[in-house]
Amino acid sequence: MGVGEFNTAERFQIDEAIRGAEQVSRFEFSVFVGRSGTDPRAFATQLHNSLVAPSRSILIMLDPAARVLEIVTGGTVRRNITDQEVELTTLQMQSSFESGDLVGGLRRGIQMLADHARAPDTLHAD
């Protein structure tokens, strides 16, 4: 997680949100905050593909200087989360970022993605 611009308490809050999201959804979450280069989507996809289990992973890439946010979901994750849910999460996060709350926006986005990605409860009839 490239969050060098955050202090220890802020990094802890982000890490805590990731741990909670992983428990809720059973998917891997990663956050990168930093420069994304000239093609942010390609950069985010490259980061996502370098993860240990990309098909079961969600990557949030934020470039505050360029005002760019990308969310990349793996194939297995996409069975549980729709593009519309990712877009809604993106809009919520951007609202927080615009007010200057990067950590709060990341935490809220991580939680929203986890809630959307959570496998639906199933009822078993005996």
mmCIF file of C-alpha atoms in Angstrom:
data_model
loop_
_atom_site.group_PDB
_atom_site.id
_atom_site.type_symbol
_atom_site.label_atom_id
_atom_site.label_comp_id
_atom_site.label_asym_id
_atom_site.label_seq_id
_atom_site.Cartn_x
_atom_site.Cartn_y
_atom_site.Cartn_z
ATOM 1 C CA MET A 1 0.000 0.000 0.000
ATOM 2 C CA GLY A 2 1.617 3.227 -1.126
ATOM 3 C CA VAL A 3 0.355 5.639 1.502
ATOM 4 C CA GLY A 4 3.556 7.488 2.290
ATOM 5 C CA GLU A 5 1.770 10.832 2.439
ATOM 6 C CA PHE A 6 -0.261 9.779 5.465
ATOM 7 C CA ASN A 7 0.842 9.847 9.077
ATOM 8 C CA THR A 8 0.895 6.740 11.268
ATOM 9 C CA ALA A 9 -2.618 7.262 12.669
ATOM 10 C CA GLU A 10 -4.078 7.780 9.191
ATOM 11 C CA ARG A 11 -2.315 4.666 7.846
ATOM 12 C CA PHE A 12 -3.687 2.723 10.816
ATOM 13 C CA GLN A 13 -7.239 3.899 10.001
ATOM 14 C CA ILE A 14 -6.856 2.789 6.377
ATOM 15 C CA ASP A 15 -5.344 -0.562 7.400
ATOM 16 C CA GLU A 16 -8.167 -1.086 9.895
ATOM 17 C CA ALA A 17 -10.759 -0.387 7.176
ATOM 18 C CA ILE A 18 -9.024 -2.885 4.876
ATOM 19 C CA ARG A 19 -8.982 -5.598 7.557
ATOM 20 C CA GLY A 20 -12.677 -5.080 8.262
ATOM 21 C CA ALA A 21 -13.551 -5.109 4.565
ATOM 22 C CA GLU A 22 -11.636 -8.327 4.001
ATOM 23 C CA GLN A 23 -13.505 -9.993 6.878
ATOM 24 C CA VAL A 24 -16.891 -8.820 5.579
ATOM 25 C CA SER A 25 -16.378 -9.650 1.912
ATOM 26 C CA ARG A 26 -13.734 -12.426 2.010
ATOM 27 C CA PHE A 27 -11.848 -10.611 -0.788
ATOM 28 C CA GLU A 28 -8.418 -8.960 -0.726
ATOM 29 C CA PHE A 29 -8.275 -5.143 -0.642
ATOM 30 C CA SER A 30 -5.312 -2.982 -1.649
ATOM 31 C CA VAL A 31 -4.918 0.788 -1.644
ATOM 32 C CA PHE A 32 -2.315 2.771 -3.579
ATOM 33 C CA VAL A 33 -1.998 6.512 -3.082
ATOM 34 C CA GLY A 34 0.553 8.256 -5.269
ATOM 35 C CA ARG A 35 1.392 9.296 -8.794
ATOM 36 C CA SER A 36 -0.348 7.304 -11.513
ATOM 37 C CA GLY A 37 1.470 8.524 -14.636
ATOM 38 C CA THR A 38 -0.002 9.421 -17.992
ATOM 39 C CA ASP A 39 -2.484 6.514 -18.192
ATOM 40 C CA PRO A 40 -4.017 6.070 -14.719
ATOM 41 C CA ARG A 41 -6.336 3.191 -15.697
ATOM 42 C CA ALA A 42 -3.472 1.186 -17.210
ATOM 43 C CA PHE A 43 -1.325 1.915 -14.152
ATOM 44 C CA ALA A 44 -4.105 0.788 -11.783
ATOM 45 C CA THR A 45 -4.685 -2.363 -13.838
ATOM 46 C CA GLN A 46 -0.961 -3.129 -13.794
ATOM 47 C CA LEU A 47 -0.881 -2.717 -9.997
ATOM 48 C CA HIS A 48 -3.945 -4.945 -9.650
ATOM 49 C CA ASN A 49 -2.445 -7.651 -11.865
ATOM 50 C CA SER A 50 0.708 -7.687 -9.700
ATOM 51 C CA LEU A 51 -1.251 -8.624 -6.564
ATOM 52 C CA VAL A 52 -1.003 -12.125 -5.081
ATOM 53 C CA ALA A 53 -4.585 -13.086 -6.027
ATOM 54 C CA PRO A 54 -5.840 -10.550 -8.597
ATOM 55 C CA SER A 55 -9.069 -12.422 -9.368
ATOM 56 C CA ARG A 56 -10.074 -12.157 -5.681
ATOM 57 C CA SER A 57 -8.802 -8.600 -5.202
ATOM 58 C CA ILE A 58 -10.078 -5.044 -5.220
ATOM 59 C CA LEU A 59 -7.542 -2.264 -5.827
ATOM 60 C CA ILE A 60 -8.223 1.379 -5.071
ATOM 61 C CA MET A 61 -5.713 3.707 -6.749
ATOM 62 C CA LEU A 62 -5.804 7.386 -5.790
ATOM 63 C CA ASP A 63 -3.601 10.060 -7.335
ATOM 64 C CA PRO A 64 -4.490 13.176 -5.321
ATOM 65 C CA ALA A 65 -2.216 15.473 -7.353
ATOM 66 C CA ALA A 66 -3.901 14.497 -10.631
ATOM 67 C CA ARG A 67 -7.323 14.160 -8.977
ATOM 68 C CA VAL A 68 -7.662 10.608 -10.310
ATOM 69 C CA LEU A 69 -9.408 7.659 -8.681
ATOM 70 C CA GLU A 70 -9.477 4.173 -10.196
ATOM 71 C CA ILE A 71 -11.048 1.044 -8.752
ATOM 72 C CA VAL A 72 -10.079 -2.304 -10.290
ATOM 73 C CA THR A 73 -11.926 -5.498 -9.392
ATOM 74 C CA GLY A 74 -10.886 -9.064 -10.167
ATOM 75 C CA GLY A 75 -12.979 -11.568 -12.079
ATOM 76 C CA THR A 76 -14.190 -13.434 -9.006
ATOM 77 C CA VAL A 77 -15.070 -10.166 -7.252
ATOM 78 C CA ARG A 78 -17.157 -9.040 -10.244
ATOM 79 C CA ARG A 79 -19.547 -11.935 -9.615
ATOM 80 C CA ASN A 80 -20.655 -10.127 -6.448
ATOM 81 C CA ILE A 81 -20.281 -6.440 -7.333
ATOM 82 C CA THR A 82 -21.713 -4.521 -10.276
ATOM 83 C CA ASP A 83 -20.165 -1.705 -12.286
ATOM 84 C CA GLN A 84 -22.954 0.542 -10.979
ATOM 85 C CA GLU A 85 -22.004 -0.244 -7.376
ATOM 86 C CA VAL A 86 -18.364 0.576 -8.125
ATOM 87 C CA GLU A 87 -19.434 3.839 -9.810
ATOM 88 C CA LEU A 88 -21.611 4.805 -6.827
ATOM 89 C CA THR A 89 -18.687 4.120 -4.502
ATOM 90 C CA THR A 90 -16.409 6.229 -6.707
ATOM 91 C CA LEU A 91 -18.822 9.167 -6.549
ATOM 92 C CA GLN A 92 -19.077 8.927 -2.745
ATOM 93 C CA MET A 93 -15.298 8.797 -2.402
ATOM 94 C CA GLN A 94 -14.776 11.747 -4.746
ATOM 95 C CA SER A 95 -17.214 13.803 -2.680
ATOM 96 C CA SER A 96 -15.074 13.211 0.423
ATOM 97 C CA PHE A 97 -11.858 13.905 -1.492
ATOM 98 C CA GLU A 98 -13.215 17.212 -2.802
ATOM 99 C CA SER A 99 -13.829 18.327 0.786
ATOM 100 C CA GLY A 100 -10.209 17.441 1.633
ATOM 101 C CA ASP A 101 -10.924 14.225 3.538
ATOM 102 C CA LEU A 102 -8.703 11.647 1.802
ATOM 103 C CA VAL A 103 -8.623 9.175 4.688
ATOM 104 C CA GLY A 104 -12.364 9.390 5.298
ATOM 105 C CA GLY A 105 -13.068 8.944 1.593
ATOM 106 C CA LEU A 106 -10.829 5.903 1.392
ATOM 107 C CA ARG A 107 -12.348 4.364 4.516
ATOM 108 C CA ARG A 108 -15.890 4.959 3.307
ATOM 109 C CA GLY A 109 -15.099 3.586 -0.148
ATOM 110 C CA ILE A 110 -13.432 0.486 1.244
ATOM 111 C CA GLN A 111 -16.466 -0.195 3.449
ATOM 112 C CA MET A 112 -18.945 0.404 0.628
ATOM 113 C CA LEU A 113 -17.057 -1.921 -1.721
ATOM 114 C CA ALA A 114 -16.918 -4.596 0.971
ATOM 115 C CA ASP A 115 -20.651 -4.305 1.602
ATOM 116 C CA HIS A 116 -21.410 -4.541 -2.130
ATOM 117 C CA ALA A 117 -18.976 -7.437 -2.657
ATOM 118 C CA ARG A 118 -20.286 -9.446 0.275
ATOM 119 C CA ALA A 119 -21.734 -12.736 -0.870
ATOM 120 C CA PRO A 120 -25.507 -12.784 -0.487
ATOM 121 C CA ASP A 121 -26.847 -14.804 2.414
ATOM 122 C CA THR A 122 -28.220 -18.131 1.309
ATOM 123 C CA LEU A 123 -30.955 -20.093 2.955
ATOM 124 C CA HIS A 124 -30.733 -23.851 2.891
ATOM 125 C CA ALA A 125 -33.932 -25.834 3.005
ATOM 126 C CA ASP A 126 -33.633 -29.255 4.564
#
